[in-house]
PDB file of C-alpha atoms in Angstrom:
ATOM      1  CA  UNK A   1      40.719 -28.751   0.498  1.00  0.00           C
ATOM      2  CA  UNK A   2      41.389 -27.444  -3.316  1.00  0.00           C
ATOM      3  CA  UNK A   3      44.208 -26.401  -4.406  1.00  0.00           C
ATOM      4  CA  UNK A   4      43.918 -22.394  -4.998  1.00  0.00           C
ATOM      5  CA  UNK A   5      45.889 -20.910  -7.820  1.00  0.00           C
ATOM      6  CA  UNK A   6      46.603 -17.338  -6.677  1.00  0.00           C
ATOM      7  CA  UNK A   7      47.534 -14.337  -8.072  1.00  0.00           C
ATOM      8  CA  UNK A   8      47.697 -12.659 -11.854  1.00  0.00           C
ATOM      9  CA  UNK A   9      49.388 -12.652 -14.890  1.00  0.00           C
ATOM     10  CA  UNK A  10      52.329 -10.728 -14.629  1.00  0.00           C
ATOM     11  CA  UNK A  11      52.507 -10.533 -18.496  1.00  0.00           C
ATOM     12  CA  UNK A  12      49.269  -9.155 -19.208  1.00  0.00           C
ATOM     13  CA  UNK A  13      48.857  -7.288 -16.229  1.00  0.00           C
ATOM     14  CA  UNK A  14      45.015  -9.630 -15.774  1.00  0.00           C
ATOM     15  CA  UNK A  15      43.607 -10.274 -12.079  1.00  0.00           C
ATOM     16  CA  UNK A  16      41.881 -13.097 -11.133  1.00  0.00           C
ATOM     17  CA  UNK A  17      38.946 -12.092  -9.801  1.00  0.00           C
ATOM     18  CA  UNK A  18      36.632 -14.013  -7.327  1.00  0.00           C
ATOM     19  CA  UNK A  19      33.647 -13.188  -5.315  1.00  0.00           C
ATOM     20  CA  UNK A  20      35.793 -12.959  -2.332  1.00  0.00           C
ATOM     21  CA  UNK A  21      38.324 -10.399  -3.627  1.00  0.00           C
ATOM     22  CA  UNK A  22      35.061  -8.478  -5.352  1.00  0.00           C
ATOM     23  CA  UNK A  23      33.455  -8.124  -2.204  1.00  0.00           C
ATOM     24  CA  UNK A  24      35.998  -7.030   0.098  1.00  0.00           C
ATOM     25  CA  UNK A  25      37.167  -4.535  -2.193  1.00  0.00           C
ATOM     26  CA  UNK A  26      33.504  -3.928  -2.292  1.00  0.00           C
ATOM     27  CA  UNK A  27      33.237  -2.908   1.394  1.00  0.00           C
ATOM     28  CA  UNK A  28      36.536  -1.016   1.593  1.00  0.00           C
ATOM     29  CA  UNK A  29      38.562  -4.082   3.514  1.00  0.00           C
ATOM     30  CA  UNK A  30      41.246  -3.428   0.718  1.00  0.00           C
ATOM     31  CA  UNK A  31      44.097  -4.423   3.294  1.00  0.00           C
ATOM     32  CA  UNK A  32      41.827  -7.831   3.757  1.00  0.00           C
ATOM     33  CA  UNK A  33      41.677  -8.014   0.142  1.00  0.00           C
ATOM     34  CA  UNK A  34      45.615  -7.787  -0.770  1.00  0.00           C
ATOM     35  CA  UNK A  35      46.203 -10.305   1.622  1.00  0.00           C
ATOM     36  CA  UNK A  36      43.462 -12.922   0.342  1.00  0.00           C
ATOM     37  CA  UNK A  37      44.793 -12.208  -3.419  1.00  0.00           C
ATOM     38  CA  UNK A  38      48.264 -12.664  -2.695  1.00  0.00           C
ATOM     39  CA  UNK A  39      47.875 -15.243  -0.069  1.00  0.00           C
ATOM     40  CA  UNK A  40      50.257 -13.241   2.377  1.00  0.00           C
ATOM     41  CA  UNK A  41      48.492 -14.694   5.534  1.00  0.00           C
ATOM     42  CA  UNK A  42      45.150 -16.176   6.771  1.00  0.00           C
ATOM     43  CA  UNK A  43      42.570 -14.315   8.219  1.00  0.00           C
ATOM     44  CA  UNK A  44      39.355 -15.990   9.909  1.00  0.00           C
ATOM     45  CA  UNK A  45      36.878 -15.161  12.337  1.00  0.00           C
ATOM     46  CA  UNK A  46      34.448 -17.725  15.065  1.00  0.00           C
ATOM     47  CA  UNK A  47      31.834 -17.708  12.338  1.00  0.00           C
ATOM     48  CA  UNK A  48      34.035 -17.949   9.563  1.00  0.00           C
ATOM     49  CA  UNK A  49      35.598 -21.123  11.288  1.00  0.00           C
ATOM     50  CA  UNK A  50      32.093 -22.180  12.219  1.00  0.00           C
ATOM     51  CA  UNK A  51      31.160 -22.250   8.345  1.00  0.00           C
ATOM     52  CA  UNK A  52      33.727 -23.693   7.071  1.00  0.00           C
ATOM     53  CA  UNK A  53      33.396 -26.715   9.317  1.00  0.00           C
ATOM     54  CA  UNK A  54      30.003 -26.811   8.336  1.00  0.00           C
ATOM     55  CA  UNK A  55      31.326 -26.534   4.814  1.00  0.00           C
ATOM     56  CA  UNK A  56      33.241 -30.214   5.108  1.00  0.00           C
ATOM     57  CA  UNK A  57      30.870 -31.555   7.517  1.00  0.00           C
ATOM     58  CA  UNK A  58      27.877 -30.921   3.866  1.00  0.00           C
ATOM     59  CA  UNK A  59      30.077 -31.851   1.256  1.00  0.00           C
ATOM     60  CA  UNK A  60      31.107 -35.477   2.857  1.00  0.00           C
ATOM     61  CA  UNK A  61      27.170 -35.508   3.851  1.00  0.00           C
ATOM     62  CA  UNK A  62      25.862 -34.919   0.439  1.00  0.00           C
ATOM     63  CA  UNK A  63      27.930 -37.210  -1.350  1.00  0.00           C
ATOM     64  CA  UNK A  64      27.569 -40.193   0.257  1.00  0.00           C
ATOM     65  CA  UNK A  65      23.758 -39.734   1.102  1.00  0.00           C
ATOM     66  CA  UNK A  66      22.816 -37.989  -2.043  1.00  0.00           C
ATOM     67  CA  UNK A  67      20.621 -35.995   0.035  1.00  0.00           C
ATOM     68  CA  UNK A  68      21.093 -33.297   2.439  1.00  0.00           C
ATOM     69  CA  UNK A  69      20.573 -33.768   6.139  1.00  0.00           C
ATOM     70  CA  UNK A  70      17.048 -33.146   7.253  1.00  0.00           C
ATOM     71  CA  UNK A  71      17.285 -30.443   9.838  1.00  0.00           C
ATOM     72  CA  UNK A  72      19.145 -28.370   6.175  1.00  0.00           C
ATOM     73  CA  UNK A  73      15.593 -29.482   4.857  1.00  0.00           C
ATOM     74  CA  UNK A  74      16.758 -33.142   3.582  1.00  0.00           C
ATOM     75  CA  UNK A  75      16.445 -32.472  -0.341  1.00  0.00           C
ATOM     76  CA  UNK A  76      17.093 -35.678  -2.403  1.00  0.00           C
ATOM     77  CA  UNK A  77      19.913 -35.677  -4.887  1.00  0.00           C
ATOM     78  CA  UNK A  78      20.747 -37.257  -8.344  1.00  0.00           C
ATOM     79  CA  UNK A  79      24.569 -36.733  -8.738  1.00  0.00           C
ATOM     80  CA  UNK A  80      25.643 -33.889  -6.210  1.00  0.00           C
ATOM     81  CA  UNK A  81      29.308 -32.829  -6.535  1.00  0.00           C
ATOM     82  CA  UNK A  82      30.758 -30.576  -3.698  1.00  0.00           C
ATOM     83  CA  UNK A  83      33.114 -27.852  -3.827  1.00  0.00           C
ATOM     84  CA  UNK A  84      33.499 -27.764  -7.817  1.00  0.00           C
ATOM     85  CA  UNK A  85      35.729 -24.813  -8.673  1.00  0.00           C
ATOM     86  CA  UNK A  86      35.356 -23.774 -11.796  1.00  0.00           C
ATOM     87  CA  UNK A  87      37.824 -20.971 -14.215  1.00  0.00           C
ATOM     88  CA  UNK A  88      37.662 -18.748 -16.933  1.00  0.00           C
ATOM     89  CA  UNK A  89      38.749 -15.491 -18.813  1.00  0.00           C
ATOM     90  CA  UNK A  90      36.374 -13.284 -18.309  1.00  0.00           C
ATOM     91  CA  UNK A  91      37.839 -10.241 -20.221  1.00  0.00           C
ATOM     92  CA  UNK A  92      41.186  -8.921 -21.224  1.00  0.00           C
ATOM     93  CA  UNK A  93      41.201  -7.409 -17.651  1.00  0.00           C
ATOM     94  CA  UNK A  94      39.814 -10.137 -15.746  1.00  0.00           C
ATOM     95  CA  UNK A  95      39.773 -14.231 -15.271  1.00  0.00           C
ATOM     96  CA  UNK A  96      36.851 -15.580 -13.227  1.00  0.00           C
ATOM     97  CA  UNK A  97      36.684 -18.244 -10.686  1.00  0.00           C
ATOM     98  CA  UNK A  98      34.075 -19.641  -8.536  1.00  0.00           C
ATOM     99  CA  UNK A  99      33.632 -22.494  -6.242  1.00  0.00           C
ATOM    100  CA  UNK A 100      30.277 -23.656  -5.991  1.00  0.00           C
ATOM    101  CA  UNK A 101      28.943 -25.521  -2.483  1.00  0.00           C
ATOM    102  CA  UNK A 102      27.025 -28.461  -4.361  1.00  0.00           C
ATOM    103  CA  UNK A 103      26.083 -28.614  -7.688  1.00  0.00           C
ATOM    104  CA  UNK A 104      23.701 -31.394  -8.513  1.00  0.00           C
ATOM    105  CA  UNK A 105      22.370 -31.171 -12.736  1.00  0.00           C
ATOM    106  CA  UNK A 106      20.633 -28.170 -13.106  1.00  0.00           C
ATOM    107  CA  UNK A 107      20.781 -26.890  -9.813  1.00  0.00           C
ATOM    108  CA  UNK A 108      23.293 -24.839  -7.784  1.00  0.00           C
ATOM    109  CA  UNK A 109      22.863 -24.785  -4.127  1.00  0.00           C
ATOM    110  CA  UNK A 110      24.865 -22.539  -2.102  1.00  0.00           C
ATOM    111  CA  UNK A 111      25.127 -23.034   2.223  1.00  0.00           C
ATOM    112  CA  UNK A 112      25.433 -19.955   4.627  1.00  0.00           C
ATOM    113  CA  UNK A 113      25.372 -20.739   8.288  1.00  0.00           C
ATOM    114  CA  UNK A 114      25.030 -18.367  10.760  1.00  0.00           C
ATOM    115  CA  UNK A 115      23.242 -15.129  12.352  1.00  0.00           C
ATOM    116  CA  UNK A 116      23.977 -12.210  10.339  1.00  0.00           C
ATOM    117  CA  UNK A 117      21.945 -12.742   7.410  1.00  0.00           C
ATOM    118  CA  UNK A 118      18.682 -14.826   6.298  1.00  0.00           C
ATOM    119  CA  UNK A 119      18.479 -16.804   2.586  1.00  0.00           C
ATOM    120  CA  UNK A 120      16.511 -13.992   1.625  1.00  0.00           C
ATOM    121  CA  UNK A 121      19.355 -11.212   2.803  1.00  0.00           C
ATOM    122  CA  UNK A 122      21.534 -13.753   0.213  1.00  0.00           C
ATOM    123  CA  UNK A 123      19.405 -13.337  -2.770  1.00  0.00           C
ATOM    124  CA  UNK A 124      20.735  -9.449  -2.877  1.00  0.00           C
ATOM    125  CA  UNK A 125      24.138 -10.124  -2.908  1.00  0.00           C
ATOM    126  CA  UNK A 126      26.243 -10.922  -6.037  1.00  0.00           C
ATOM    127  CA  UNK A 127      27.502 -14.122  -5.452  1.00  0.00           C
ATOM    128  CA  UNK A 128      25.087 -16.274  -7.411  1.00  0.00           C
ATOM    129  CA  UNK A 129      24.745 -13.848 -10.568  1.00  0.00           C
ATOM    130  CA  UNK A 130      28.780 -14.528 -10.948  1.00  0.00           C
ATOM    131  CA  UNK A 131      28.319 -18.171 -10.264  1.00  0.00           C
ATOM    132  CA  UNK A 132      25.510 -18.108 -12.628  1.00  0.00           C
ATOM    133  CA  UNK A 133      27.458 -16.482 -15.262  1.00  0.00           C
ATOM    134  CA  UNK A 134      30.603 -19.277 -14.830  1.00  0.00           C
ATOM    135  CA  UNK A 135      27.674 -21.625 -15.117  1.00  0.00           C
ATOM    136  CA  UNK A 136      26.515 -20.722 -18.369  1.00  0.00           C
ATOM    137  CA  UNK A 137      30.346 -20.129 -19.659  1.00  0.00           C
ATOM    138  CA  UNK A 138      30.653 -23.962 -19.318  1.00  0.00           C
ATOM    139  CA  UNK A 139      27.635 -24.793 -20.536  1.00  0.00           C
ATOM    140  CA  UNK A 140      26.315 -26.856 -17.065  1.00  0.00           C
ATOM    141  CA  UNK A 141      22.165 -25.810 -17.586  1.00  0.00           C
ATOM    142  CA  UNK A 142      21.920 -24.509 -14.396  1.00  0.00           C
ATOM    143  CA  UNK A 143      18.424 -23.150 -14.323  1.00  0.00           C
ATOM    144  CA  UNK A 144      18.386 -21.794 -10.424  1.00  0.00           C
ATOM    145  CA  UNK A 145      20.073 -21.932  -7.311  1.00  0.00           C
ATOM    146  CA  UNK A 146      19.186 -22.984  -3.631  1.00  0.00           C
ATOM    147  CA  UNK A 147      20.826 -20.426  -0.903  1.00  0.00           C
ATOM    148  CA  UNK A 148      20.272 -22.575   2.172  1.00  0.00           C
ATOM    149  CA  UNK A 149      20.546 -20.738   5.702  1.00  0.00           C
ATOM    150  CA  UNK A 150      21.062 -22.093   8.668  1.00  0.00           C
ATOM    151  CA  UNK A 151      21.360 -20.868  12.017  1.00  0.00           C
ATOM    152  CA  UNK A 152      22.552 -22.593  14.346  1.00  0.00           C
ATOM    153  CA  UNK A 153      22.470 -20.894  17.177  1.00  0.00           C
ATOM    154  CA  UNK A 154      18.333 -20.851  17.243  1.00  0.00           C
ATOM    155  CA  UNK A 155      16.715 -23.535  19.819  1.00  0.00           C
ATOM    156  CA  UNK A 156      14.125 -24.644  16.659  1.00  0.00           C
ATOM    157  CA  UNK A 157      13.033 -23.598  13.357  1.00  0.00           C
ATOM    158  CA  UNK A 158      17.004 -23.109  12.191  1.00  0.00           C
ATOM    159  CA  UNK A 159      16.458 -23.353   8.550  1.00  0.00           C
ATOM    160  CA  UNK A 160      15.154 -21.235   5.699  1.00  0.00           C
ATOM    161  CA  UNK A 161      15.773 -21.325   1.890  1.00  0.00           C
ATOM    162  CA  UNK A 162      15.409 -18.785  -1.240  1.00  0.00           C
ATOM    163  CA  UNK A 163      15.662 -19.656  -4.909  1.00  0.00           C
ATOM    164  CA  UNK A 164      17.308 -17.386  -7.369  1.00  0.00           C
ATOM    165  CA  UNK A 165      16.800 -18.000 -11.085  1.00  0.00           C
ATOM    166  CA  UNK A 166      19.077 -18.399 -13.569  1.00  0.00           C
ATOM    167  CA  UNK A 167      17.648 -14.796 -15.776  1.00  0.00           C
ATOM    168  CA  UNK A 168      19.126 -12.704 -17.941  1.00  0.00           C
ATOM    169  CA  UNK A 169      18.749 -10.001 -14.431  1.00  0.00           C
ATOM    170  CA  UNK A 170      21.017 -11.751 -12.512  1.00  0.00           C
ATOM    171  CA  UNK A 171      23.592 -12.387 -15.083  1.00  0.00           C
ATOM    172  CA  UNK A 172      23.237  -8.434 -15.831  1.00  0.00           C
ATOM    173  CA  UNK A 173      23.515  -8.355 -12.081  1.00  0.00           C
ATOM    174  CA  UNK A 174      26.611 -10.046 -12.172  1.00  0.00           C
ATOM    175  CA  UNK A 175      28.343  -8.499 -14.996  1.00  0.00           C
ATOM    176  CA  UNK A 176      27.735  -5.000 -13.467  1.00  0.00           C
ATOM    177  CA  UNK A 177      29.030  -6.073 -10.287  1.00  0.00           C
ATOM    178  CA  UNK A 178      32.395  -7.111 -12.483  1.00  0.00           C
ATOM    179  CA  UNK A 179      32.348  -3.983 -14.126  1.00  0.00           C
ATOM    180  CA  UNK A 180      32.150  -1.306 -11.212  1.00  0.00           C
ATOM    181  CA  UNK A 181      34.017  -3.192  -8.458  1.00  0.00           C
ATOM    182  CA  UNK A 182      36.407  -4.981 -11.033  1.00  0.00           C
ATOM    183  CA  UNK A 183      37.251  -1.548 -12.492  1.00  0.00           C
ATOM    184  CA  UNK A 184      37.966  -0.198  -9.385  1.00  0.00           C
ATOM    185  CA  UNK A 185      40.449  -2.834  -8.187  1.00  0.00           C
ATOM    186  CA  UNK A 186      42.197  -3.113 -11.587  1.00  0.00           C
ATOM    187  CA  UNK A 187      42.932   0.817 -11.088  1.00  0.00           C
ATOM    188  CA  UNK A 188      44.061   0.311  -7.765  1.00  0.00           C
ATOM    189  CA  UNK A 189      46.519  -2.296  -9.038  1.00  0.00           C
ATOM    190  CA  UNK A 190      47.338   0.084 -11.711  1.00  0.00           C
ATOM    191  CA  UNK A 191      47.997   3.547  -9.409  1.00  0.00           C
ATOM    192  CA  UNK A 192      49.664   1.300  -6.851  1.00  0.00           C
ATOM    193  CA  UNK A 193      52.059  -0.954  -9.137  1.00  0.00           C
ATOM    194  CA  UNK A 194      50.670  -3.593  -8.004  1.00  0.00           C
ATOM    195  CA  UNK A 195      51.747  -5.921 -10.944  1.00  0.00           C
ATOM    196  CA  UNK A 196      55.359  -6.366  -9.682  1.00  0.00           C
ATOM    197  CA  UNK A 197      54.396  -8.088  -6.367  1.00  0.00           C
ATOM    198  CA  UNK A 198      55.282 -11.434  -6.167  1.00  0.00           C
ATOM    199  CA  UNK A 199      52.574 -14.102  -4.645  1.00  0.00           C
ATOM    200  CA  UNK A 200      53.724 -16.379  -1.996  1.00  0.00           C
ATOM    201  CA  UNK A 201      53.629 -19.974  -2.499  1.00  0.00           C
ATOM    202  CA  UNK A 202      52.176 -20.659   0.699  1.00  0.00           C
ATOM    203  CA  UNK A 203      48.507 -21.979   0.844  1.00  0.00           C
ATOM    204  CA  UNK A 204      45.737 -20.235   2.201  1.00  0.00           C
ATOM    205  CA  UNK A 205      42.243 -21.538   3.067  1.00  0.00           C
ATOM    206  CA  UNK A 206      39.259 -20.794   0.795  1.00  0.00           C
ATOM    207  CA  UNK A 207      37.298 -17.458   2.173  1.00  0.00           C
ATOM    208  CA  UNK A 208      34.683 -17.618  -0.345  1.00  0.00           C
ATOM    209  CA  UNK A 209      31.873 -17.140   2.326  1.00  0.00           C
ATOM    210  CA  UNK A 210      32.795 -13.813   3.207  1.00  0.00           C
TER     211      UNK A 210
END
């Protein structure tokens, strides 16, 4: 597990945004989204807990076979590296951070487990357009990403895949996304005096699949 830096920058009043935060704030879980920011407690669910022990059980997986396992559709590898968590100042606002699932050259592929949603369902969602955007901050030529689904609860037939590109759409995707939901947490920080809380120093598990 990564160490997670939390909180803001009590000097310059900047948050650290992720696409956790962003998307809880997104759906109104603000309560949810206090918690995560300030690491005040942990909150999980079955599938949660289900992906993230799929999570672990990918990253050793990939690594040492430089492949992923066939029933996940058993793509080869060149030099995967798991879990890379990646920073930067976004704005005078905002800092960015992202953890991608497996990053191997110029693509990004990103694991969802689970019932709720298909690869495709993932495509519409913002989480790759801000991972693509941290991507081309450091310079990485990421040219697309991989959102593999799997569902493991079907008897066959568990996995599906969709690519995104790397476009100048998705990286205006992204930055909207930033602006709107970004803009409306930094002025609930601001109506709310948020700035003066203190964050906790005790860790709290990565929730970046919500």
């Amino acid at each position: 597990m990564q160490e997670r830096k939390g909180g803001y920058n009590a000097d310059v009043n900047k948050i650290r945004l992720s696409y956790t935060l962003l998307n809880l704030f997104k759906m109104g879980r603000i309560d949810q989204a206090l918690t995560y920011y300030f690491k005040m407690g942990y909150f999980s669910s079955p599938a949660m807990e289900a992906g993230k022990k799929w999570d672990e059980y990918l990253n050793e997986y990939t690594i040492e076979h430089k492949a992923y396992p066939e029933d996940w559709g058993g793509d080869k590898l060149n030099d995967p590296k798991a879990q890379v968590k990646l920073e930067m100042s976004y704005s005078e606002h905002f800092d960015l951070v992202t953890v991608f699932d497996v990053l191997d050259g110029p693509i990004l592929y990103e694991n969802k487990t689970g019932l709720s949603k298909n690869s495709s369902d993932y495509t519409l969602d913002f989480q790759v357009p801000l991972y693509f955007i941290m991507a081309n901050h450091h310079k990485l030529g990421v040219e697309k990403a991989i959102i593999k689904h799997y569902n493991q609860y079907l008897p066959a037939d568990r996995m599906d895949q969709s690519i995104v590109y790397n476009t100048k759409q998705e990286i205006a995707r992204g930055q909207n996304f930033i602006q709107t939901v970004g803009g409306e947490i930094y002025s609930y920080f601001q109506d709310n005096k948020m700035w003066d809380k203190k964050v906790t120093n005790e860790p709290l598990d990565n929730n970046e699949n919500i």
